[in-house]
Short mmCIF file of C-alpha atoms in Angstrom, two decimals:
data_model
loop_
_atom_site.label_atom_id
_atom_site.label_comp_id
_atom_site.label_asym_id
_atom_site.label_seq_id
_atom_site.Cartn_x
_atom_site.Cartn_y
_atom_site.Cartn_z
CA MET A 360 79.03 129.79 91.88
CA LYS A 361 77.96 127.98 95.13
CA GLN A 362 81.51 127.05 95.70
CA ILE A 363 82.66 130.80 95.43
CA LEU A 364 80.04 131.98 97.40
CA ALA A 365 80.46 129.60 100.42
CA ILE A 366 84.10 130.76 100.55
CA LEU A 367 83.24 134.33 100.26
CA VAL A 368 80.89 133.98 103.28
CA PHE A 369 83.55 132.23 105.43
CA LEU A 370 86.02 134.67 104.79
CA LEU A 371 83.90 137.46 105.40
CA GLY A 372 83.08 135.79 108.68
CA LEU A 373 86.89 135.08 109.41
CA THR A 374 88.49 137.25 112.13
CA THR A 375 92.04 137.52 111.44
CA THR A 376 93.20 135.27 113.93
CA VAL A 377 96.87 133.96 114.82
CA LEU A 378 97.62 131.01 117.34
CA ALA A 379 98.50 132.25 120.80
CA GLN A 380 101.65 130.46 120.14
CA GLN A 381 103.24 129.50 116.78
CA PRO A 382 105.09 126.12 116.78
CA TRP A 383 108.41 127.64 115.53
CA GLU A 384 108.48 129.68 118.56
CA HIS A 385 109.89 126.52 120.59
CA GLY A 386 112.69 126.79 117.90
CA ARG A 387 113.46 125.29 114.49
CA LEU A 388 112.75 121.86 113.95
CA ARG A 389 115.16 119.11 114.10
CA VAL A 390 115.63 115.23 114.74
CA SER A 391 115.28 113.84 118.11
CA ASP A 392 118.37 112.64 120.08
CA ASN A 393 117.24 108.89 119.95
CA GLN A 394 117.03 109.70 116.23
CA ARG A 395 113.18 108.45 115.94
CA PHE A 396 111.31 111.58 116.24
CA LEU A 397 110.82 115.11 115.44
CA GLN A 398 111.02 118.04 117.71
CA HIS A 399 111.76 121.87 118.34
CA GLU A 400 114.96 123.04 119.76
CA ASP A 401 113.60 123.83 123.04
CA GLY A 402 112.46 119.94 123.17
CA THR A 403 108.75 120.06 122.55
CA PRO A 404 107.66 117.06 120.42
CA PHE A 405 106.54 117.57 116.68
CA PHE A 406 103.94 115.36 115.67
CA TRP A 407 104.11 115.40 111.81
CA LEU A 408 100.45 115.35 110.61
CA GLY A 409 100.57 116.15 107.15
CA GLU A 410 97.44 116.97 104.48
CA THR A 411 98.27 116.46 100.68
CA ALA A 412 97.78 119.51 98.70
CA TRP A 413 99.80 118.43 95.47
CA LEU A 414 98.05 121.16 93.16
CA MET A 415 97.47 124.17 95.46
CA PRO A 416 100.14 126.40 93.93
CA GLN A 417 98.51 125.69 90.40
CA ARG A 418 94.78 125.64 91.17
CA LEU A 419 93.85 127.99 94.25
CA ASN A 420 93.50 131.42 93.97
CA ARG A 421 94.41 133.44 97.08
CA ASP A 422 91.11 133.24 98.85
CA GLU A 423 90.77 129.83 98.22
CA VAL A 424 94.20 129.38 99.59
CA GLN A 425 93.22 131.03 102.88
CA TYR A 426 90.08 129.18 103.29
CA TYR A 427 91.57 125.80 102.62
CA LEU A 428 94.69 126.39 105.14
CA GLN A 429 91.99 127.75 107.90
CA MET A 430 90.18 124.29 107.43
CA CYS A 431 93.59 122.64 107.74
CA HIS A 432 94.13 124.60 111.02
CA ASP A 433 90.71 123.55 112.32
CA ALA A 434 91.48 119.89 111.47
CA GLU A 435 94.66 120.53 113.43
CA TYR A 436 97.19 119.44 110.56
CA SER A 437 100.64 120.65 111.25
CA MET A 438 101.87 120.39 107.81
CA VAL A 439 100.69 120.60 103.93
CA GLN A 440 102.80 119.34 101.23
CA VAL A 441 102.54 120.91 97.88
CA GLN A 442 103.96 120.44 94.34
CA VAL A 443 105.61 123.62 93.94
CA MET A 444 106.12 122.84 89.90
CA ASN A 445 104.13 120.45 88.20
CA GLU A 446 105.54 121.11 84.71
CA VAL A 447 108.25 123.15 82.93
CA PRO A 448 106.99 125.88 83.08
CA SER A 449 104.01 125.69 85.60
CA TYR A 450 101.03 127.90 85.48
CA ASN A 451 99.35 128.84 88.53
CA VAL A 452 95.39 129.93 88.50
CA TYR A 453 96.24 133.05 87.45
CA GLY A 454 97.88 132.12 84.22
CA GLN A 455 101.32 133.21 85.56
CA LYS A 456 104.30 130.70 84.73
CA SER A 457 107.10 129.58 87.05
CA LEU A 458 110.03 130.45 84.70
CA LYS A 459 111.33 130.76 81.20
CA VAL A 460 113.75 128.34 79.52
CA GLU A 461 116.43 130.57 78.04
CA VAL A 462 118.03 129.56 74.51
CA ASP A 463 121.26 128.10 76.64
CA GLY A 464 118.85 126.04 78.61
CA SER A 465 119.16 127.86 81.81
CA TRP A 466 115.92 129.08 83.73
CA SER A 467 114.82 132.29 84.67
CA MET A 468 112.43 132.44 87.44
CA VAL A 469 109.31 134.54 86.81
CA ASP A 470 108.32 136.52 90.10
CA GLU A 471 104.58 136.63 89.86
CA TYR A 472 104.40 132.96 89.96
CA TRP A 473 106.48 132.86 93.17
CA GLU A 474 104.78 135.83 94.91
CA HIS A 475 101.45 133.17 94.52
CA MET A 476 104.05 130.62 96.07
CA ASP A 477 105.01 133.20 98.98
CA HIS A 478 101.29 133.74 99.91
CA ILE A 479 100.62 130.01 100.36
CA VAL A 480 103.68 129.96 102.87
CA HIS A 481 102.68 133.28 104.48
CA GLN A 482 99.21 132.03 104.73
CA ALA A 483 100.21 128.74 106.39
CA GLU A 484 102.57 130.38 108.55
CA ARG A 485 99.53 132.23 109.86
CA GLN A 486 97.92 129.42 110.59
CA GLY A 487 100.80 127.45 112.47
CA ILE A 488 101.22 125.11 109.49
CA TYR A 489 104.47 123.85 107.85
CA ILE A 490 104.80 123.75 104.17
CA GLY A 491 106.29 120.65 102.85
CA MET A 492 107.77 121.77 99.62
CA VAL A 493 107.93 118.96 96.79
CA CYS A 494 110.46 121.12 94.69
CA ILE A 495 109.72 119.51 91.43
CA TRP A 496 107.77 116.22 90.33
CA GLY A 497 109.61 113.06 89.71
CA GLY A 498 108.21 112.49 86.28
CA LEU A 499 109.63 115.69 85.07
CA VAL A 500 113.31 114.85 86.01
CA LYS A 501 112.88 111.35 84.57
CA SER A 502 111.80 112.91 81.29
CA GLY A 503 114.64 115.15 81.23
CA LYS A 504 113.18 118.43 81.84
CA MET A 505 115.41 119.31 84.67
CA ASP A 506 119.37 118.67 84.38
CA VAL A 507 122.20 118.81 86.81
CA SER A 508 122.81 122.40 86.02
CA GLN A 509 119.22 123.48 86.18
CA ALA A 510 118.83 121.59 89.42
CA LYS A 511 121.52 123.35 91.02
CA ALA A 512 120.52 126.92 89.97
CA TYR A 513 116.71 126.01 91.16
CA GLY A 514 117.89 124.97 94.35
CA ALA A 515 119.75 127.81 95.15
CA PHE A 516 116.91 129.95 94.18
CA LEU A 517 114.50 128.04 96.22
CA ALA A 518 116.95 128.22 99.17
CA ASN A 519 117.68 131.81 99.33
CA ARG A 520 114.12 132.54 98.64
CA TYR A 521 112.87 130.40 101.59
CA LYS A 522 115.66 129.98 104.22
CA ASN A 523 114.64 132.64 106.46
CA ARG A 524 110.98 131.29 106.21
CA LYS A 525 110.23 129.52 109.52
CA ASN A 526 107.48 127.09 108.36
CA ILE A 527 109.35 125.09 105.39
CA ILE A 528 110.11 121.15 105.21
CA TRP A 529 111.99 120.50 102.06
CA ILE A 530 110.63 117.34 100.03
CA ILE A 531 113.00 115.92 97.22
CA GLY A 532 111.92 113.72 94.69
CA GLY A 533 108.25 113.06 94.05
CA ASP A 534 106.73 109.56 93.26
CA ILE A 535 110.10 108.60 91.70
CA GLN A 536 112.64 106.21 92.53
CA GLY A 537 115.82 107.40 93.79
CA ASP A 538 117.98 105.59 91.34
CA VAL A 539 116.24 107.40 88.27
CA LYS A 540 118.44 110.46 87.49
CA PRO A 541 120.12 110.39 90.96
CA GLU A 542 122.64 112.87 90.05
CA VAL A 543 119.78 115.20 89.66
CA TRP A 544 118.14 114.87 92.92
CA GLU A 545 121.65 114.82 94.49
CA ALA A 546 122.30 118.29 92.70
CA LEU A 547 118.81 119.86 93.88
CA ALA A 548 119.08 118.44 97.38
CA THR A 549 122.83 120.01 98.05
CA SER A 550 122.09 122.98 96.50
CA ILE A 551 119.50 123.76 98.67
CA LYS A 552 121.51 122.47 101.89
CA LEU A 553 124.38 124.29 101.07
CA ILE A 554 122.35 127.63 101.61
CA ASP A 555 119.72 126.74 103.85
CA LYS A 556 120.89 125.37 107.28
CA ASN A 557 117.23 125.78 108.86
CA HIS A 558 114.95 123.29 107.34
CA LEU A 559 114.62 119.58 107.57
CA MET A 560 114.66 117.77 104.26
CA THR A 561 113.43 114.09 102.98
CA PHE A 562 112.68 112.50 99.73
CA HIS A 563 109.32 111.50 98.68
CA PRO A 564 109.58 107.86 96.59
CA ARG A 565 107.78 105.90 94.19
CA GLY A 566 104.77 103.67 95.45
CA ARG A 567 105.49 100.91 97.99
CA THR A 568 109.32 102.00 97.93
CA THR A 569 111.32 103.99 100.96
CA SER A 570 113.78 106.63 100.52
CA ALA A 571 116.14 104.85 102.75
CA HIS A 572 116.84 102.00 100.02
CA TRP A 573 118.82 104.73 97.86
CA TRP A 574 119.59 107.56 100.42
CA SER A 575 120.39 105.93 103.74
CA LYS A 576 123.83 107.50 103.44
CA ALA A 577 123.17 110.92 101.85
CA SER A 578 124.23 113.83 104.05
CA TRP A 579 121.45 115.95 103.22
CA ILE A 580 118.51 113.59 104.37
CA ASP A 581 117.13 114.40 107.46
CA LEU A 582 114.26 111.79 107.69
CA HIS A 583 113.12 108.93 105.62
CA ALA A 584 109.76 108.66 103.87
CA PHE A 585 107.96 105.96 102.05
CA GLN A 586 104.79 105.90 100.10
CA SER A 587 102.62 102.88 101.03
CA GLY A 588 100.79 103.64 98.03
CA HIS A 589 97.13 102.72 97.02
CA ARG A 590 97.11 98.99 96.30
CA LYS A 591 95.09 96.61 98.09
CA TYR A 592 96.28 93.04 99.20
CA GLY A 593 97.23 91.05 96.06
CA GLN A 594 97.35 93.89 93.88
CA ARG A 595 101.03 93.36 92.98
CA MET A 596 101.90 95.61 89.90
CA GLY A 597 105.39 96.64 88.49
CA THR A 598 109.02 95.14 88.72
CA VAL A 599 110.27 96.91 91.66
CA ASN A 600 112.05 95.09 94.24
CA TYR A 601 109.90 96.20 96.93
CA PRO A 602 110.90 95.85 100.42
CA ILE A 603 107.90 93.81 101.81
CA PRO A 604 106.74 90.35 100.70
CA ASP A 605 103.83 89.53 98.06
CA ASN A 606 100.11 89.94 99.36
CA THR A 607 101.22 92.47 102.13
CA GLU A 608 100.57 95.50 100.32
CA GLU A 609 98.19 97.18 102.75
CA ASP A 610 100.61 96.39 105.65
CA ASN A 611 102.10 99.90 105.70
CA TRP A 612 103.62 99.06 109.18
CA MET A 613 106.13 96.72 107.21
CA TYR A 614 107.80 99.41 105.48
CA VAL A 615 108.37 101.33 109.02
CA ASP A 616 110.00 98.02 110.26
CA SER A 617 112.02 97.77 107.22
CA VAL A 618 113.71 101.13 107.48
CA TRP A 619 115.06 100.33 110.79
CA SER A 620 117.41 98.22 109.17
CA TYR A 621 119.50 100.79 107.62
CA GLN A 622 122.08 103.01 109.31
CA PRO A 623 122.63 105.43 110.27
CA GLN A 624 118.89 105.39 111.99
CA LYS A 625 116.58 108.37 110.92
CA PRO A 626 112.92 109.12 111.60
CA VAL A 627 110.55 107.71 109.01
CA ILE A 628 107.05 108.85 107.90
CA ASP A 629 104.21 107.40 105.71
CA ASP A 630 104.42 110.38 103.14
CA GLU A 631 101.44 108.73 100.66
CA PRO A 632 99.20 105.94 102.06
CA VAL A 633 95.92 105.45 100.44
CA TYR A 634 93.54 108.56 99.80
CA GLU A 635 90.31 108.79 101.02
CA GLY A 636 88.05 108.56 98.09
CA ILE A 637 90.36 106.98 95.49
CA PRO A 638 89.79 103.78 93.94
CA LYS A 639 91.76 100.74 95.20
CA GLY A 640 94.54 100.33 92.74
CA LEU A 641 93.91 103.66 91.17
CA HIS A 642 93.04 102.79 87.57
CA THR A 643 89.63 101.05 87.90
CA THR A 644 86.76 101.26 90.29
CA ASP A 645 86.02 97.69 90.19
CA GLU A 646 87.87 97.36 93.37
CA GLY A 647 85.58 99.99 95.14
CA TYR A 648 87.07 102.92 96.79
CA TRP A 649 89.30 103.94 100.03
CA HIS A 650 87.13 105.21 102.85
CA ALA A 651 87.52 107.06 106.25
CA GLN A 652 88.07 103.53 108.14
CA ASP A 653 90.98 102.65 105.55
CA VAL A 654 93.02 105.94 106.07
CA ARG A 655 92.68 105.77 109.77
CA ARG A 656 93.91 102.22 109.65
CA TYR A 657 97.11 103.23 108.00
CA ALA A 658 97.78 105.99 110.06
CA TYR A 659 97.53 104.04 113.35
CA TRP A 660 99.42 101.23 111.83
CA SER A 661 102.30 103.30 110.68
CA VAL A 662 102.52 105.61 113.60
CA PHE A 663 102.44 102.51 116.28
CA ALA A 664 105.11 100.79 114.14
CA GLY A 665 107.40 103.78 114.94
CA SER A 666 106.76 106.66 112.30
CA CYS A 667 107.22 110.44 113.64
CA GLY A 668 103.81 111.33 112.10
CA HIS A 669 101.48 110.42 109.31
CA THR A 670 100.12 112.01 106.26
CA TYR A 671 96.59 112.20 105.16
CA GLY A 672 95.49 112.46 101.52
CA ASN A 673 91.94 113.11 99.95
CA ASN A 674 91.54 112.18 96.20
CA ALA A 675 89.48 115.58 95.68
CA ILE A 676 91.68 117.68 97.86
CA MET A 677 95.04 116.66 96.44
CA GLN A 678 94.00 117.75 93.04
CA PHE A 679 91.80 120.45 94.03
CA TYR A 680 88.96 119.17 91.80
CA ARG A 681 86.03 121.34 90.75
CA ARG A 682 83.50 120.70 87.95
CA GLY A 683 84.88 121.85 84.70
CA LEU A 684 88.46 120.56 85.49
CA PRO A 685 89.49 117.25 84.15
CA PRO A 686 89.32 114.76 86.90
CA ALA A 687 91.82 112.37 88.02
CA TYR A 688 91.26 108.77 89.17
CA PHE A 689 87.32 108.97 88.94
CA CYS A 690 87.03 112.00 91.18
CA GLU A 691 83.48 113.43 91.60
CA LYS A 692 83.35 115.30 94.42
CA GLU A 693 84.55 118.92 94.68
CA TRP A 694 87.50 119.75 96.79
CA THR A 695 85.33 122.04 98.88
CA GLU A 696 83.05 119.15 99.93
CA ALA A 697 85.71 116.76 100.74
CA LEU A 698 87.13 119.23 103.50
CA HIS A 699 83.94 117.73 105.31
CA ASP A 700 84.82 114.03 104.64
CA PRO A 701 84.94 112.00 107.91
CA GLY A 702 88.93 111.10 107.29
CA PHE A 703 89.89 114.39 106.83
CA ASN A 704 88.63 115.63 109.99
CA GLN A 705 89.61 112.36 112.04
CA MET A 706 93.32 112.43 111.78
CA LYS A 707 93.49 114.86 114.76
CA TYR A 708 92.63 112.42 117.48
CA LEU A 709 95.68 110.34 116.45
CA LYS A 710 97.71 113.63 116.95
CA ARG A 711 96.10 114.53 120.21
CA LEU A 712 96.37 110.88 121.71
CA MET A 713 100.12 110.79 121.06
CA LEU A 714 101.02 114.12 122.29
CA SER A 715 99.14 113.53 125.58
CA LEU A 716 101.58 110.81 126.67
CA PRO A 717 105.20 110.89 127.37
CA TYR A 718 106.43 111.41 123.63
CA PHE A 719 110.09 110.38 123.15
CA GLU A 720 110.12 107.29 125.22
CA ARG A 721 107.57 105.86 123.04
CA VAL A 722 108.52 102.39 121.23
CA PRO A 723 106.88 99.65 119.07
CA ASP A 724 106.34 96.67 121.02
CA GLN A 725 104.44 93.82 119.74
CA SER A 726 105.12 91.22 122.66
CA ILE A 727 102.29 92.94 124.28
CA ILE A 728 99.88 91.39 122.24
CA ILE A 729 98.97 87.82 122.88
CA GLY A 730 98.25 85.81 119.91
CA ASN A 731 98.20 88.16 117.24
CA GLY A 732 96.53 87.93 113.86
CA SER A 733 97.14 88.84 110.03
CA GLN A 734 96.13 91.68 107.61
CA TYR A 735 93.03 93.25 108.94
CA ASP A 736 92.81 91.41 112.02
CA ARG A 737 96.33 92.26 113.03
CA LEU A 738 96.86 94.53 116.09
CA ILE A 739 99.61 96.86 116.63
CA ALA A 740 101.11 97.80 120.13
CA THR A 741 103.23 100.86 121.20
CA ARG A 742 104.27 101.67 124.78
CA GLY A 743 106.02 103.86 126.75
CA ASN A 744 107.37 103.39 130.45
CA ASP A 745 104.00 103.54 131.91
CA TYR A 746 101.39 103.55 129.17
CA LEU A 747 100.58 101.01 126.29
CA LEU A 748 98.46 101.66 123.24
CA VAL A 749 96.91 98.81 121.04
CA TYR A 750 94.98 99.66 117.76
CA ASN A 751 92.34 97.00 116.77
CA TYR A 752 90.63 97.70 113.31
CA THR A 753 88.14 94.99 113.63
CA SER A 754 86.92 95.36 117.20
CA ARG A 755 88.05 91.60 117.86
CA ASP A 756 88.82 90.39 121.19
CA MET A 757 92.32 91.04 122.20
CA THR A 758 94.75 89.48 124.83
CA ILE A 759 96.99 92.01 126.37
CA ASP A 760 100.01 91.50 128.55
CA LEU A 761 99.52 94.51 131.13
CA ARG A 762 102.84 93.62 132.90
CA LYS A 763 104.51 95.22 129.95
CA ILE A 764 104.45 98.77 131.80
CA SER A 765 104.88 99.78 135.29
CA GLY A 766 102.35 99.83 137.96
CA GLU A 767 100.53 97.03 140.12
CA LYS A 768 97.23 98.65 138.58
CA LYS A 769 96.53 99.76 135.51
CA ARG A 770 93.40 101.98 134.36
CA VAL A 771 92.21 101.13 130.90
CA TRP A 772 90.21 102.86 128.28
CA TRP A 773 88.98 102.43 124.63
CA MET A 774 89.03 105.34 122.50
CA ASP A 775 86.64 105.28 119.25
CA ALA A 776 89.30 106.37 116.28
CA ALA A 777 86.23 107.55 114.58
CA THR A 778 85.11 109.97 116.93
CA GLY A 779 88.16 110.30 119.39
CA ARG A 780 85.71 109.45 122.31
CA PHE A 781 86.90 107.59 125.33
CA THR A 782 85.24 104.77 127.14
CA PHE A 783 86.58 103.93 130.51
CA LEU A 784 86.88 99.83 130.85
CA GLY A 785 87.90 99.87 134.38
CA GLU A 786 91.17 99.52 136.82
CA PHE A 787 92.71 95.77 136.06
CA ASP A 788 95.56 94.12 137.88
CA SER A 789 98.67 93.87 136.26
CA LYS A 790 98.47 90.56 134.44
CA VAL A 791 97.38 89.19 131.17
CA CYS A 792 93.72 90.39 130.24
CA THR A 793 91.25 89.87 127.48
CA PHE A 794 89.29 92.73 126.38
CA ARG A 795 86.51 92.82 123.86
CA PRO A 796 85.62 96.41 122.36
CA GLN A 797 82.06 97.02 121.85
CA LYS A 798 80.94 97.26 118.10
CA THR A 799 78.79 100.03 116.71
CA LYS A 800 75.50 99.31 115.06
CA ASP A 801 76.78 98.98 111.63
CA GLY A 802 79.63 96.61 113.07
CA VAL A 803 82.62 98.72 112.52
CA GLU A 804 84.36 100.61 115.48
CA ASP A 805 88.32 100.67 115.01
CA GLY A 806 90.03 102.26 117.75
CA VAL A 807 92.68 102.16 120.55
CA LEU A 808 93.15 100.29 123.81
CA ILE A 809 94.77 102.70 126.32
CA ALA A 810 96.58 101.31 129.49
CA VAL A 811 98.23 103.24 132.05
CA ASP A 812 99.71 103.02 135.34
CA ALA A 813 96.93 103.73 137.58
CA SER A 814 99.54 106.18 139.61
CA LYS A 815 99.48 108.43 136.47
CA GLU A 816 97.12 110.85 135.53
CA TYR A 817 97.87 111.28 131.65
CA ILE A 818 94.16 110.74 130.83
CA ASN A 819 91.18 112.03 132.87
#
């Protein structure tokens, strides 16, 4: 009851506001000319800052949808990804089912369910947010609940219903290997693309794999995704031929590096890293839980390695857990409480930083770092022509080659990743310098060293 009252109070006090300028007013999304980032048609960069809301269509009513998406807007997420169908048929919170399976095996879509999905898309549009539509979860296809003919018809239905909506990104797959029923995924993707020429498409793979492994040559995939997953160092599980070595499970920057070897080159995103508040390894709490500093590390490591953005996840929010529902992955916190978790509200500092600097020239460049470490002590660097950024998870000393960017003098700041607070460290000659970030009282202050050509005014 307290949760319902809190949402009602929020909604009653909410003015009907629409962003002064919606992102799609810059034109539809496309891949940048250098094939590494996303942008709008007029050249405005698009930083994919995703939030994971798998069960929103099934578990939230319309007032809750509005509340959740407003909170995502306030936290500056640009995309929310949802699982359109989590069963065949799928049921929403109103008991409306997504489809009927006819005697001949064909699907008849039930409009009431899809009107609720329409409402989600519309509310996201009002908040300037894209909806990443995972059309059907991979396990359903694996178990034979959608075949090629059903996939073609379903893809055509989705494309016709949403092709003219401004805020759609298609996500094929769903925690599945691309070689599991590949003919079904191909049929679904191509049937959508045949009708919908307006929206980007990717594939959400199984944990610790990348879409590029199976779909690098597919004509329908616009950007690659990987799922770095929820394992800690040394938690090797399964027999999949992973693209990274043993005991590097947390090094999600390695997945980004692995994708650059595929041609043609496409942008890449970590579409499912560790979730805030989920057990390390998922299936037992013996190893503890992932916290805000962990989700920050995954985000900065991935983006500085060259990703076109990042997707955040939270154990309570992704399943919209509330008391009375069966919890998954040892969740005990209600989703409305989790909206105030630190990690959920800290991702915006990364987005702001990346969009404050010249965007499309940025490249990963580890030669900036003299004497790098491994695992948690690994620094990761990215730069443009006249700025460089180095993420430091453990606040250790770092020796940086300031000569890698233009300018005889460099102005240097430290940005606290938890608060977005900038501390000016001074002006330095263009040479190799060693920096020692200050630690907080609890000894944790991951952050970013920022050096800029002193003649530029990107940061004030």
